[in-house]
XYZ file of C-alpha atoms in Angstrom:
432
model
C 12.675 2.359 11.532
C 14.543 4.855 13.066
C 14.870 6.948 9.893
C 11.371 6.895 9.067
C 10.953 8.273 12.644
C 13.602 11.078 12.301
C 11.868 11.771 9.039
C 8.250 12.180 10.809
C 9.599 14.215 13.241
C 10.871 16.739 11.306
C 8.298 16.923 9.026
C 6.350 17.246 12.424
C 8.584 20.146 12.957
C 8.047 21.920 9.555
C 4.408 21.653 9.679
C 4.094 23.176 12.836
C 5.375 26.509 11.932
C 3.332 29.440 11.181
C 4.088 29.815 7.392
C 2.966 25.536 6.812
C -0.968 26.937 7.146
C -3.472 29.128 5.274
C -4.082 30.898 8.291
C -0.236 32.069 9.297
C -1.400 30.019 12.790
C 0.948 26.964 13.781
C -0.667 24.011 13.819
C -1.334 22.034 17.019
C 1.007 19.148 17.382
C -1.552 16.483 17.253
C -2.614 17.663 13.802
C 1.111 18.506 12.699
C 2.449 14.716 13.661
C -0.634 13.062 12.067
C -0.170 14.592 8.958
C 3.564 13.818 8.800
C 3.131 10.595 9.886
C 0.540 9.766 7.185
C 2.677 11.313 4.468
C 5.463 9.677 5.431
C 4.206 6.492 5.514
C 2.494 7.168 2.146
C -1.163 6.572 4.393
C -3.639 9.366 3.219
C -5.506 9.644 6.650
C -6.258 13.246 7.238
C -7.460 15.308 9.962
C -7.624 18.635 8.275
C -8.344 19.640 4.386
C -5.451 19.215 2.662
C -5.583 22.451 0.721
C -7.753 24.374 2.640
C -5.761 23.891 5.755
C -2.225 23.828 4.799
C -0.317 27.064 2.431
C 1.740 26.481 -0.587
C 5.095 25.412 1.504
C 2.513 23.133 3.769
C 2.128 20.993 0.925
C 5.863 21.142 -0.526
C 6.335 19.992 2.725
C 4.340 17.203 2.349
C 4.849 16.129 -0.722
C 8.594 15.918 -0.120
C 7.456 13.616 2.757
C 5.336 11.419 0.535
C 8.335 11.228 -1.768
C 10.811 10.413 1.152
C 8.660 7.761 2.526
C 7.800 6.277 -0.908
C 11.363 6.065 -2.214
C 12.818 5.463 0.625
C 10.164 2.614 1.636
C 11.003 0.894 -1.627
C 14.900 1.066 -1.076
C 15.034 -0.101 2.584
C 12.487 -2.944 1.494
C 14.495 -4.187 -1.466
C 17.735 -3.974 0.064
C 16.290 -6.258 2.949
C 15.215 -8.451 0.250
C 18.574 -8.372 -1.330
C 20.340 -8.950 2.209
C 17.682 -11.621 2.831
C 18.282 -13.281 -0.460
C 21.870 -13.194 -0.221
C 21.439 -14.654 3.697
C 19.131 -17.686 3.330
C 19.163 -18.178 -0.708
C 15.959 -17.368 -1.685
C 16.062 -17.249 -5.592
C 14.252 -14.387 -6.102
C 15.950 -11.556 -8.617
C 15.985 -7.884 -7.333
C 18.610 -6.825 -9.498
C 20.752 -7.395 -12.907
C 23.465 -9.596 -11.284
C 23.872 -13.393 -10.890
C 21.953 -14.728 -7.916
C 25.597 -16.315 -6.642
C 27.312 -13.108 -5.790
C 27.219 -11.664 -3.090
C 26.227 -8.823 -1.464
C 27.941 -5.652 -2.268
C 28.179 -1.733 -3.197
C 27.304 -2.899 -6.833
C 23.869 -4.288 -5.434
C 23.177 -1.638 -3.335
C 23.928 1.010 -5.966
C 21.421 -1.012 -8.862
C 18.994 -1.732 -6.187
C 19.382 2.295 -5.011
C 19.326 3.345 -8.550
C 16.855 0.891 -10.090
C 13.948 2.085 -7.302
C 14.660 5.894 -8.194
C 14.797 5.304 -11.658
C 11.199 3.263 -11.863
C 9.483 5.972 -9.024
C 10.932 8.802 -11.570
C 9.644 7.169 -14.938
C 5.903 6.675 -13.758
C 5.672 10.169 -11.746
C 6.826 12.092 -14.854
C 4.394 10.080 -17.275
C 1.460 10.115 -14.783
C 2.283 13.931 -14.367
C 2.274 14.898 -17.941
C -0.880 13.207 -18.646
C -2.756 14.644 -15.565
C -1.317 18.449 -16.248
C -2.265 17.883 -20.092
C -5.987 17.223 -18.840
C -6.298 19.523 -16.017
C -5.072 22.604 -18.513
C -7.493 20.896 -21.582
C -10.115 19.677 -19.754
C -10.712 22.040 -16.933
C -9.088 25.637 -17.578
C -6.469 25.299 -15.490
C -3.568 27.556 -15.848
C -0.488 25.793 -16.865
C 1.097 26.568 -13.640
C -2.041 25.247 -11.456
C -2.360 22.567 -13.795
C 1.401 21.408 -13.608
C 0.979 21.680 -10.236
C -1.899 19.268 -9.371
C -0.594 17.267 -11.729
C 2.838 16.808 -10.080
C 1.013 16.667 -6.936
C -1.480 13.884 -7.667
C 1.340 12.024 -9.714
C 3.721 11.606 -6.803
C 0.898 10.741 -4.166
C -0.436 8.278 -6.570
C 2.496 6.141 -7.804
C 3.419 6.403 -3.801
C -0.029 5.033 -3.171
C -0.568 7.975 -0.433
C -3.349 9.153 -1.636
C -3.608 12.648 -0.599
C -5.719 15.061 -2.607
C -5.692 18.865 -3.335
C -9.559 18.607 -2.903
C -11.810 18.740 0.124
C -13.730 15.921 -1.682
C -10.455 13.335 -2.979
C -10.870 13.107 -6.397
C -15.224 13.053 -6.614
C -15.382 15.760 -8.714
C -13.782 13.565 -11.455
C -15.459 10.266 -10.898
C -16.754 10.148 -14.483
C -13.292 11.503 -15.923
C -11.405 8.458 -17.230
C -8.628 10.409 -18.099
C -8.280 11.219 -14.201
C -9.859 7.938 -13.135
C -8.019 5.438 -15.096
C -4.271 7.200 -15.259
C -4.777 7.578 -11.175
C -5.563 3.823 -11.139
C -2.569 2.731 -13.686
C -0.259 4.703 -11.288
C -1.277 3.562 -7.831
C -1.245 -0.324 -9.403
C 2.076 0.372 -10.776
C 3.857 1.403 -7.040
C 1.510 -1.021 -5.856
C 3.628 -4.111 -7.560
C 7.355 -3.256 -6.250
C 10.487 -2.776 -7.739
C 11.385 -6.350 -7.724
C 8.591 -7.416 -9.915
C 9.722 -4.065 -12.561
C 12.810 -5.731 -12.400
C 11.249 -9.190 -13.677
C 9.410 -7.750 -16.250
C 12.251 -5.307 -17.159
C 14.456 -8.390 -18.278
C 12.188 -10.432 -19.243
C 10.401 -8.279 -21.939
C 10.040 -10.247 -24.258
C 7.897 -12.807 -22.822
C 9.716 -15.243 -21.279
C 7.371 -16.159 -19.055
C 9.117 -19.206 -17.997
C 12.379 -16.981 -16.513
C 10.058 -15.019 -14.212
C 10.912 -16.019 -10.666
C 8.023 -16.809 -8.089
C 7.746 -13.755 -6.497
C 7.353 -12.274 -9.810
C 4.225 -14.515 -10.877
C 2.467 -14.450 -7.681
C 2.715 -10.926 -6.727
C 1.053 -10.268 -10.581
C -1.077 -13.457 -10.356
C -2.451 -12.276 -6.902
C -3.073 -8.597 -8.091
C -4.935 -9.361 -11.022
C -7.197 -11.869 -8.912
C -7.438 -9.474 -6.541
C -8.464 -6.429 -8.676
C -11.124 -8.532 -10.805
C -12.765 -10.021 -7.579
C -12.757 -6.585 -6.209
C -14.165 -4.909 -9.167
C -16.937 -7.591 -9.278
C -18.008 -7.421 -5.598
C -18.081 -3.475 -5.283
C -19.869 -2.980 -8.575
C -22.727 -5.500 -7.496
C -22.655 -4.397 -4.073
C -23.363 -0.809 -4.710
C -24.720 -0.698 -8.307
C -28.500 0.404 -7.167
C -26.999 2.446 -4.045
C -28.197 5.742 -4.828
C -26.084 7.887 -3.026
C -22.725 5.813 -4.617
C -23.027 3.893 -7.908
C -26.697 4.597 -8.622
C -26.250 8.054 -9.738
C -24.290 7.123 -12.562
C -24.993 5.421 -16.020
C -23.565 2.507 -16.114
C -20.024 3.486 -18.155
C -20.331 5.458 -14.804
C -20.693 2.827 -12.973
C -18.123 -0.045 -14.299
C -15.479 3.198 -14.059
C -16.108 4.049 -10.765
C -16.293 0.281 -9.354
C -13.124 -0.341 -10.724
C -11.446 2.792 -8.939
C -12.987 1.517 -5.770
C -11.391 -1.957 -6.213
C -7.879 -0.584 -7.083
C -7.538 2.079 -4.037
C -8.032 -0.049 -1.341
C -4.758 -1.760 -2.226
C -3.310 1.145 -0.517
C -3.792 4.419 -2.321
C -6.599 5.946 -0.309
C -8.539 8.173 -3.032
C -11.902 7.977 -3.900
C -14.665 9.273 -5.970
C -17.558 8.224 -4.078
C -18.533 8.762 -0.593
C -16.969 5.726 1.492
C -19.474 6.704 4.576
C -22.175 6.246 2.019
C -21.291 2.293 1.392
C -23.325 -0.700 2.337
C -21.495 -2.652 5.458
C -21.061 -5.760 2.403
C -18.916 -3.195 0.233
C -17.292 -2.313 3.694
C -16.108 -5.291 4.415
C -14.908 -6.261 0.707
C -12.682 -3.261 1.194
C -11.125 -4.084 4.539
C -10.227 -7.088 3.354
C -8.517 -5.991 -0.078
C -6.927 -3.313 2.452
C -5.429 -5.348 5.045
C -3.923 -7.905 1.593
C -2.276 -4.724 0.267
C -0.238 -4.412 -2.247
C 3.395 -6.445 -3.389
C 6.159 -6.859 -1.338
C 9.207 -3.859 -1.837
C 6.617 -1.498 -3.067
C 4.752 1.769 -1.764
C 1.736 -0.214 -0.787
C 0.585 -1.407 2.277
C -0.972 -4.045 4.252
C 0.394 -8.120 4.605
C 0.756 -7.829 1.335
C -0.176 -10.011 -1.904
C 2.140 -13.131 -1.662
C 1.940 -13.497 2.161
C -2.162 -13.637 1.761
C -1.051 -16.131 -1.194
C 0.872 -17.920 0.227
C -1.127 -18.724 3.010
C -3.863 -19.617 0.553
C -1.249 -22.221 -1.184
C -0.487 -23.677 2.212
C -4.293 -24.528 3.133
C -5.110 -25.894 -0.479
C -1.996 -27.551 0.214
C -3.303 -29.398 3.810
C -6.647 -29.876 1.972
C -4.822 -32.120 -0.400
C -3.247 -34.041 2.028
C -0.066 -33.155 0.658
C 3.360 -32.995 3.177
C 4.592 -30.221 1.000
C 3.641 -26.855 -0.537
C 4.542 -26.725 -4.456
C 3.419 -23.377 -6.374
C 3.790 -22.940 -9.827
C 6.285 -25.630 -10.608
C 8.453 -24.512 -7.390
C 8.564 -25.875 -3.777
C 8.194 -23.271 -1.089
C 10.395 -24.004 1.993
C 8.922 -24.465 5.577
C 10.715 -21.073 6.780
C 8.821 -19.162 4.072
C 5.197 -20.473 4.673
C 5.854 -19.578 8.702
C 7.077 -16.271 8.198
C 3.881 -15.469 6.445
C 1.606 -17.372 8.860
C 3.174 -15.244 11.244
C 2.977 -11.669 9.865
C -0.232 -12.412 9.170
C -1.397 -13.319 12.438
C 0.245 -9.958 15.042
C -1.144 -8.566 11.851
C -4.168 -9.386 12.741
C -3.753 -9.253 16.684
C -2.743 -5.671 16.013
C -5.805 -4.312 14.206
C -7.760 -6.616 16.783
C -6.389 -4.238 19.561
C -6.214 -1.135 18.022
C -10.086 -1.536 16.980
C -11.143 -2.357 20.729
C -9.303 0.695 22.033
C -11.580 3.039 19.487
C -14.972 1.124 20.321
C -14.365 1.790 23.728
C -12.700 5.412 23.855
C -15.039 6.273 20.716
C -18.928 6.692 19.816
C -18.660 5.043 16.575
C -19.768 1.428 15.569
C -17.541 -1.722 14.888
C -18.201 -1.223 11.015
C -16.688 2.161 10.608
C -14.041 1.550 13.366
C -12.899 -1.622 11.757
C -12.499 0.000 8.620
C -10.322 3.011 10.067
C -8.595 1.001 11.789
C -7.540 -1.165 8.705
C -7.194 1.621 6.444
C -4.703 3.145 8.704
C -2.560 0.078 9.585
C -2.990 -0.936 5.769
C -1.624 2.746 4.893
C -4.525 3.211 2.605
C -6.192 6.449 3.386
C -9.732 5.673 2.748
C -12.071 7.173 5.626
C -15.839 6.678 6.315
C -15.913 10.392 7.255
C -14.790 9.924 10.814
C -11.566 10.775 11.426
C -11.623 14.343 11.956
C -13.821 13.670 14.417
C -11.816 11.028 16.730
C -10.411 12.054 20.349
C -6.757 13.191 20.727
C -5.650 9.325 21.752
C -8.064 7.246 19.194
C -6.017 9.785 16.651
C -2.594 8.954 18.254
C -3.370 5.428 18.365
C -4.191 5.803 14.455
C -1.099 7.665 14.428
C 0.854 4.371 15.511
C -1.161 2.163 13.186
C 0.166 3.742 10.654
C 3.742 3.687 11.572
C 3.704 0.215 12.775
C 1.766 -0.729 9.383
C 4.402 0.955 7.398
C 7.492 -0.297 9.009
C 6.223 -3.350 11.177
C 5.473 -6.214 7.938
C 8.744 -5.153 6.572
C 10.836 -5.277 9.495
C 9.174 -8.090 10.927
C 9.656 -10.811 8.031
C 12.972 -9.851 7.611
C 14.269 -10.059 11.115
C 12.503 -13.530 10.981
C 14.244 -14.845 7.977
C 17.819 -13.406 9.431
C 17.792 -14.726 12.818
C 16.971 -18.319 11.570
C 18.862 -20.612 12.917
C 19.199 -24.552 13.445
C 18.588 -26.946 16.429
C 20.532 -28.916 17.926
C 18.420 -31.316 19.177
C 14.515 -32.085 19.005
C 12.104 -32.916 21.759
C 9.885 -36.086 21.409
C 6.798 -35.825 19.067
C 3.289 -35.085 20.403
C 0.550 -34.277 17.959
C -2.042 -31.693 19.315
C -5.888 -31.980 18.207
C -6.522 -29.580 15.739
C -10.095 -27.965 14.765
């Protein structure tokens, strides 16, 4: 936590000098730390136009930051995991060795190595293809079109979503060359390095080797993104002003881009203010699910919202314990996610009375800022250039505290676990 913070403050620092803006003027700190703060924690939020706000070295400067906080979110979280593992014997596989040794420089260096070596593979591929079609497809120059292509690459796979475009990516909603590589990209940092692991030795199908983590995290996802596909399409397929205007290859494309950003990536290609409060609501709650665990995404993430689910089906049954695809999940597993979830939730609770009261704007749009930020998504209704100085510090925090706070959190729970010596007499409490 206190890298991430050193981090933001410099890049606080950079972006408040003169050269960081179009206009040679510094930026005011309020502006500077938001913008740092959302790169960092690979959010998308934005108070100013990217490129019409910020110079050349502006956006270096960012983009290093989305890179930082990317890469270095997926390190710190899978060397937790690994420490985690190694601490409580959880048999889940973040690297190459045995799960029985223990943890060393050999670890650290595959884990280190294995994150920059996946974040490297998909930035270059997504690149390529988004320079190729920029330069073919829209006369860019090869230099412009490298450029945006790098850009857009690293924000995507980072699940930032930060655009070189007033407008996010709108003026290519119909593009599924843009559409569809964007989407492949943000799913792919979306699933974290642990699950690339999985499917890195296990190539050639053995389903059966894949640990749990592994089949939830792309169980969940896939549920997730067909659900959310469904809903948004249906919601908004006669809205004029979003899905309407388009035929309906128009349509299906843009209603799946819609259901894969709000795992955490923050673009978009229609106008969010523009949705109908159903397709708001679908959204917050893909957004504050996220994406998998030890990745760039955001939010509770996929197998804590699972595993919840597993644990209620579980009670429905009247079964004592919870069993999930031919494993048993232990007690200390189910109450760490009951209880990220929950100050999840008590956090966004806050944070969203602060801005109804300190702000003009309804529950609807506040609610969704409010998730989008804590979820490090990025996806706006339009008003968060226009919140007060402390609504945009508290957003500010959300997005820190929704970066670093699941992580730390479930990982300071499973290492200071510990056993009792004794137990009190037994009292069952009505419940419901």
């Amino acid at each position: 936590m206190t890298a991430f913070g050193y981090v933001v403050a410099a890049g606080t620092a950079l972006l408040m000098l003169p050269v960081a803006t179009e206009s040679g003027e510094s930026s005011d700190f309020v502006t500077a730390l938001f913008t740092a703060t959302t790169s960092v924690c690979v959010t998308g939020l934005v108070v100013t136009d990217t490129a019409g706000h910020w110079s050349t070295f502006g956006e270096l400067v960012i983009l290093a930051l989305v890179q930082i906080g990317g890469l270095g979110i997926m390190t710190l979280a899978s060397l937790l995991g690994l420490l985690i593992t190694r601490r409580i014997g959880l048999r889940m596989r973040l690297t190459a060795q045995a799960e029985s040794k223990a943890l060393g420089t050999g670890d650290m260096r595959r884990v280190l190595t294995g994150v920059a070596l996946v974040s490297l593979t998909f930035e270059t591929v997504t690149a390529t293809v988004l320079t190729i079609r920029f330069a073919t497809g829209y006369g860019y120059d090869i230099d412009s079109a490298a450029y945006h292509g790098v850009f857009h690459a690293i924000t995507a796979f980072n699940n930032a979503g930060l655009a070189l475009y007033p407008d996010s990516l709108t003026r290519f909603a119909t593009d599924p060359w843009i559409c569809v590589t964007v989407c492949l990209a943000v799913l792919a940092g979306g699933l974290g390095f642990p699950v690339w692991i999985e499917l890195w030795r296990h190539s050639r199908g053995m389903l059966h080797r894949w640990s749990l983590h592994a089949k939830i995290t792309l169980s969940t996802t896939a549920l997730l993104l067909v659900l959310g596909t469904v809903a948004i399409t249906t919601l908004e397929w006669n809205n004029p002003d979003t899905l309407g205007r388009f035929g309906v290859g128009g349509r299906l494309l843009t209603g799946f881009f819609h259901a894969v950003m709000p795992r955490s990536a923050g673009y978009n290609v229609l106008d969010v203010g523009e949705f109908r409060p159903g397709t708001l609501l679908v959204n917050d709650i893909l957004m504050f699910i996220g994406g998998g665990s030890a990745s760039t995404a955001g939010g509770i993430k996929v197998t804590t919202f699972a595993l919840l689910a597993f644990v209620i089906l579980t009670e429905i049954r009247g079964e004592p314990t919870v069993h999930v695809m031919g494993r048993k999940v232990p007690a200390t597993a189910q109450r760490q996610a009951l209880a990220v979830a929950l100050l999840s939730v008590g956090t966004v609770m806050v944070a969203t009375l602060f801005l109804l009261t300190t702000t003009p704007f309804g529950l609807d749009v506040v609610l969704f800022e409010v998730i989008s930020a804590f979820g490090t998504v990025g996806l706006s209704t339009g008003i968060t250039p226009h919140l007060s100085g402390p609504a945009t510090v508290v957003l500010t925090l959300l997005m820190f505290l929704g970066r670093i706070g699941p992580i730390t959190l479930a990982s300071a729970l499973a290492l200071r676990e510990h056993t009792r010596r004794y137990e009190l007499p037994e009292e069952r409490p009505i419940v419901g």
